[in-house]
Short mmCIF file of C-alpha atoms and ligand atoms in Angstrom, two decimals:
data_model
loop_
_atom_site.label_atom_id
_atom_site.label_comp_id
_atom_site.label_asym_id
_atom_site.label_seq_id
_atom_site.Cartn_x
_atom_site.Cartn_y
_atom_site.Cartn_z
CA UNK A 1444 106.43 64.47 60.46
CA UNK A 1445 109.88 63.59 61.70
CA UNK A 1446 111.42 60.16 61.14
CA UNK A 1447 114.03 58.74 63.50
CA UNK A 1448 115.96 55.64 62.50
CA UNK A 1449 116.59 53.84 65.79
CA UNK A 1450 118.26 50.81 64.16
CA UNK A 1451 122.02 50.31 64.35
CA UNK A 1452 124.13 49.85 61.20
CA UNK A 1453 125.00 46.25 60.32
CA UNK A 1454 128.68 45.93 59.43
CA UNK A 1455 131.40 43.29 59.41
CA UNK A 1456 133.12 45.11 62.26
CA UNK A 1457 130.15 45.59 64.58
CA UNK A 1458 130.07 43.97 67.99
CA UNK A 1459 127.84 40.96 68.57
CA UNK A 1460 126.95 39.08 71.75
CA UNK A 1461 129.98 37.05 72.96
CA UNK A 1462 130.06 33.64 71.19
CA UNK A 1463 127.31 34.65 68.72
CA UNK A 1464 128.31 34.45 65.03
CA UNK A 1465 130.11 37.47 63.65
CA UNK A 1466 128.55 39.31 60.72
CA UNK A 1467 129.83 38.44 57.26
CA UNK A 1468 128.54 40.80 54.58
CA UNK A 1469 130.47 40.60 51.32
CA UNK A 1470 129.94 41.00 47.62
CA UNK A 1471 130.20 37.68 45.80
CA UNK A 1472 129.31 38.94 42.30
CA UNK A 1473 130.93 42.15 41.07
CA UNK A 1474 130.13 44.29 38.05
CA UNK A 1475 133.76 45.45 37.93
CA UNK A 1476 134.99 41.89 37.43
CA UNK A 1477 132.51 41.05 34.67
CA UNK A 1478 129.41 39.92 36.55
CA UNK A 1479 126.03 41.13 35.37
CA UNK A 1480 125.17 42.68 38.76
CA UNK A 1481 126.48 43.27 42.26
CA UNK A 1482 125.23 40.56 44.66
CA UNK A 1483 126.16 40.28 48.32
CA UNK A 1484 126.22 37.36 50.71
CA UNK A 1485 125.03 37.86 54.30
CA UNK A 1486 125.79 35.60 57.24
CA UNK A 1487 124.77 36.67 60.74
CA UNK A 1488 123.22 35.54 64.01
CA UNK A 1489 119.55 36.36 64.42
CA UNK A 1490 120.37 38.51 67.47
CA UNK A 1491 122.56 40.84 65.40
CA UNK A 1492 122.22 44.59 65.95
CA UNK A 1493 118.65 45.85 66.29
CA UNK A 1494 116.50 42.73 66.67
CA UNK A 1495 113.56 41.11 68.41
CA UNK A 1496 113.57 38.11 70.73
CA UNK A 1497 110.81 35.51 70.37
CA UNK A 1498 109.66 33.45 73.38
CA UNK A 1499 111.51 30.42 71.90
CA UNK A 1500 114.83 32.19 72.64
CA UNK A 1501 114.54 31.18 76.32
CA UNK A 1502 111.44 28.95 76.43
CA UNK A 1503 111.69 25.57 74.72
CA UNK A 1504 107.97 25.51 73.88
CA UNK A 1505 107.69 29.22 73.19
CA UNK A 1506 106.47 30.89 70.00
CA UNK A 1507 108.94 31.51 67.21
CA UNK A 1508 109.59 34.84 65.59
CA UNK A 1509 107.17 34.67 62.64
CA UNK A 1510 104.30 34.41 65.15
CA UNK A 1511 105.02 37.77 66.83
CA UNK A 1512 102.08 40.14 66.52
CA UNK A 1513 102.46 42.95 63.99
CA UNK A 1514 99.87 45.04 65.87
CA UNK A 1515 102.15 44.97 68.93
CA UNK A 1516 105.30 45.67 66.89
CA UNK A 1517 103.69 48.77 65.37
CA UNK A 1518 101.87 51.58 67.15
CA UNK A 1519 102.08 54.30 69.76
CA UNK A 1520 105.21 54.02 71.91
CA UNK A 1521 106.67 55.92 74.82
CA UNK A 1522 110.39 56.63 75.12
CA UNK A 1523 111.48 56.83 78.77
CA UNK A 1524 114.83 58.59 79.17
CA UNK A 1525 116.72 57.45 82.27
CA UNK A 1526 119.69 59.41 83.67
CA UNK A 1527 123.23 58.22 82.94
CA UNK A 1528 123.62 57.33 86.64
CA UNK A 1529 121.17 54.41 86.36
CA UNK A 1530 123.07 51.08 86.27
CA UNK A 1531 120.20 48.61 86.55
CA UNK A 1532 116.54 49.21 85.73
CA UNK A 1533 114.64 47.70 88.65
CA UNK A 1534 111.12 48.22 90.02
CA UNK A 1535 112.34 51.14 92.15
CA UNK A 1536 113.56 52.94 89.02
CA UNK A 1537 110.08 52.71 87.49
CA UNK A 1538 108.65 54.19 90.71
CA UNK A 1539 111.10 57.11 90.51
CA UNK A 1540 111.07 57.66 86.73
CA UNK A 1541 107.53 56.81 85.90
CA UNK A 1542 106.03 56.08 82.51
CA UNK A 1543 102.41 56.90 81.67
CA UNK A 1544 99.66 54.44 82.63
CA UNK A 1545 98.39 52.17 79.80
CA UNK A 1546 101.74 52.34 77.99
CA UNK A 1547 101.78 49.27 75.71
CA UNK A 1548 105.09 49.90 73.99
CA UNK A 1549 107.91 51.20 76.16
CA UNK A 1550 111.39 52.00 74.86
CA UNK A 1551 113.99 52.70 77.52
CA UNK A 1552 116.76 55.13 76.66
CA UNK A 1553 119.80 54.73 78.90
CA UNK A 1554 123.46 55.63 78.73
CA UNK A 1555 123.75 52.51 76.50
CA UNK A 1556 122.78 54.60 73.46
CA UNK A 1557 126.18 56.35 73.69
CA UNK A 1558 127.98 53.02 73.16
CA UNK A 1559 126.68 52.75 69.56
CA UNK A 1560 128.17 56.12 68.75
CA UNK A 1561 131.42 55.85 70.70
CA UNK A 1562 132.56 52.23 70.32
CA UNK A 1563 130.15 50.18 68.17
CA UNK A 1564 132.80 47.52 67.51
CA UNK A 1565 133.63 46.65 71.12
CA UNK A 1566 131.38 44.58 73.38
CA UNK A 1567 130.65 46.53 76.57
CA UNK A 1568 129.77 44.34 79.58
CA UNK A 1569 128.78 47.35 81.70
CA UNK A 1570 125.57 48.02 79.78
CA UNK A 1571 122.33 48.87 81.58
CA UNK A 1572 119.69 46.12 81.71
CA UNK A 1573 116.38 45.37 83.40
CA UNK A 1574 116.41 43.28 86.60
CA UNK A 1575 113.96 40.46 87.33
CA UNK A 1576 111.79 42.67 89.55
CA UNK A 1577 111.88 45.39 86.90
CA UNK A 1578 110.61 42.82 84.39
CA UNK A 1579 107.83 41.76 86.78
CA UNK A 1580 106.78 45.39 87.12
CA UNK A 1581 106.49 45.72 83.32
CA UNK A 1582 104.30 42.60 83.15
CA UNK A 1583 102.14 43.86 86.02
CA UNK A 1584 101.62 47.21 84.29
CA UNK A 1585 100.46 45.58 81.05
CA UNK A 1586 103.39 46.54 78.82
CA UNK A 1587 103.29 44.47 75.60
CA UNK A 1588 106.59 45.48 73.99
CA UNK A 1589 109.80 46.50 75.75
CA UNK A 1590 112.73 48.03 73.94
CA UNK A 1591 116.23 48.74 75.19
CA UNK A 1592 119.34 50.32 73.71
CA UNK A 1593 121.89 47.49 73.96
CA UNK A 1594 122.16 43.86 72.94
CA UNK A 1595 120.29 42.38 75.91
CA UNK A 1596 117.25 43.47 77.89
CA UNK A 1597 118.86 41.93 81.01
CA UNK A 1598 122.08 42.94 82.80
CA UNK A 1599 125.20 41.06 81.68
CA UNK A 1600 125.38 37.45 82.97
CA UNK A 1601 121.83 37.72 84.34
CA UNK A 1602 120.01 36.95 81.11
CA UNK A 1603 117.68 34.15 82.08
CA UNK A 1604 115.44 35.55 84.88
CA UNK A 1605 114.53 38.77 83.04
CA UNK A 1606 114.02 37.05 79.68
CA UNK A 1607 111.94 34.25 81.24
CA UNK A 1608 109.61 36.69 82.96
CA UNK A 1609 109.14 38.88 79.88
CA UNK A 1610 108.93 36.11 77.27
CA UNK A 1611 106.78 33.96 79.60
CA UNK A 1612 104.24 36.81 79.63
CA UNK A 1613 104.60 37.09 75.81
CA UNK A 1614 106.05 40.57 75.83
CA UNK A 1615 107.95 41.31 72.66
CA UNK A 1616 111.57 42.22 73.42
CA UNK A 1617 113.27 44.70 71.10
CA UNK A 1618 117.02 44.95 71.65
CA UNK A 1619 119.95 46.83 70.18
CA UNK A 1620 118.19 50.17 69.68
CA UNK A 1621 120.04 53.44 69.22
CA UNK A 1622 117.91 56.02 71.01
CA UNK A 1623 120.59 58.72 71.13
CA UNK A 1624 118.72 61.01 68.71
CA UNK A 1625 115.30 60.86 70.39
CA UNK A 1626 113.98 62.59 73.48
CA UNK A 1627 111.49 61.36 76.05
CA UNK A 1628 107.88 61.28 74.91
CA UNK A 1629 105.38 59.71 72.54
CA UNK A 1630 106.11 58.47 69.02
CA UNK A 1631 104.74 55.93 66.58
CA UNK A 1632 106.93 52.84 66.44
CA UNK A 1633 107.32 50.85 63.23
CA UNK A 1634 109.23 47.62 63.75
CA UNK A 1635 109.35 44.88 61.13
CA UNK A 1636 111.48 41.82 61.98
CA UNK A 1637 112.51 39.49 59.17
CA UNK A 1638 110.13 36.56 58.69
CA UNK A 1639 112.60 33.83 59.69
CA UNK A 1640 110.46 30.72 60.06
CA UNK A 1641 111.00 28.86 63.33
CA UNK A 1642 113.69 31.24 64.58
CA UNK A 1643 114.26 32.48 68.15
CA UNK A 1644 114.74 36.07 67.03
CA UNK A 1645 115.20 38.24 63.97
CA UNK A 1646 116.98 41.41 62.92
CA UNK A 1647 114.55 44.29 62.47
CA UNK A 1648 114.42 47.78 61.06
CA UNK A 1649 112.90 49.99 63.70
CA UNK A 1650 111.90 53.62 63.30
CA UNK A 1651 110.05 56.20 65.36
CA UNK A 1652 107.81 58.80 63.81
CA UNK A 1653 106.93 62.05 65.58
CA UNK A 1654 103.94 64.04 64.35
ZN1 LIG B 2853 118.18 38.93 71.54
#
């Protein structure tokens, strides 16, 4: 079996969504200065790096992150690799670059995955996202979890329509993936978001396993 870590590293320098809190990860107890152990302090937004969105992120009465279904977060997943020329993932893209019927967990690999390896510390507004009609197509086709390889599932400055459609249909949104090391095809996804009670999202470790 092959294991692929599709989570991005969490560092003090990493980019976060504009206006979201920056990551602070620092040691506050140090063996070298006489403490009994090394202990670090972590401060971060819940949409830091690889993370899930809960319906409450965009829907005031939506479910919060601890209520997301583990059986949806874990299981067979299909990675769809779109060419670098794709700027926006709309319904027409899914007609041209099809994914198999009955796909419940779909991870979309775009040119975004290069950003994590080339400039992880700079926010890139030109990332590829899913349009509102692309989101409607996913709902129509019965997808239960949608993953993408940058910090939002929607194109920049067009967050609300796509998120509302997906979260309104209770799809789980997995953002901030690094899919640069995986090719198109089937894998087993393991995704375990932190159990942050009442939160609108949570950082997650996500891996793909190929048999
Ligand atoms: Zn998010």
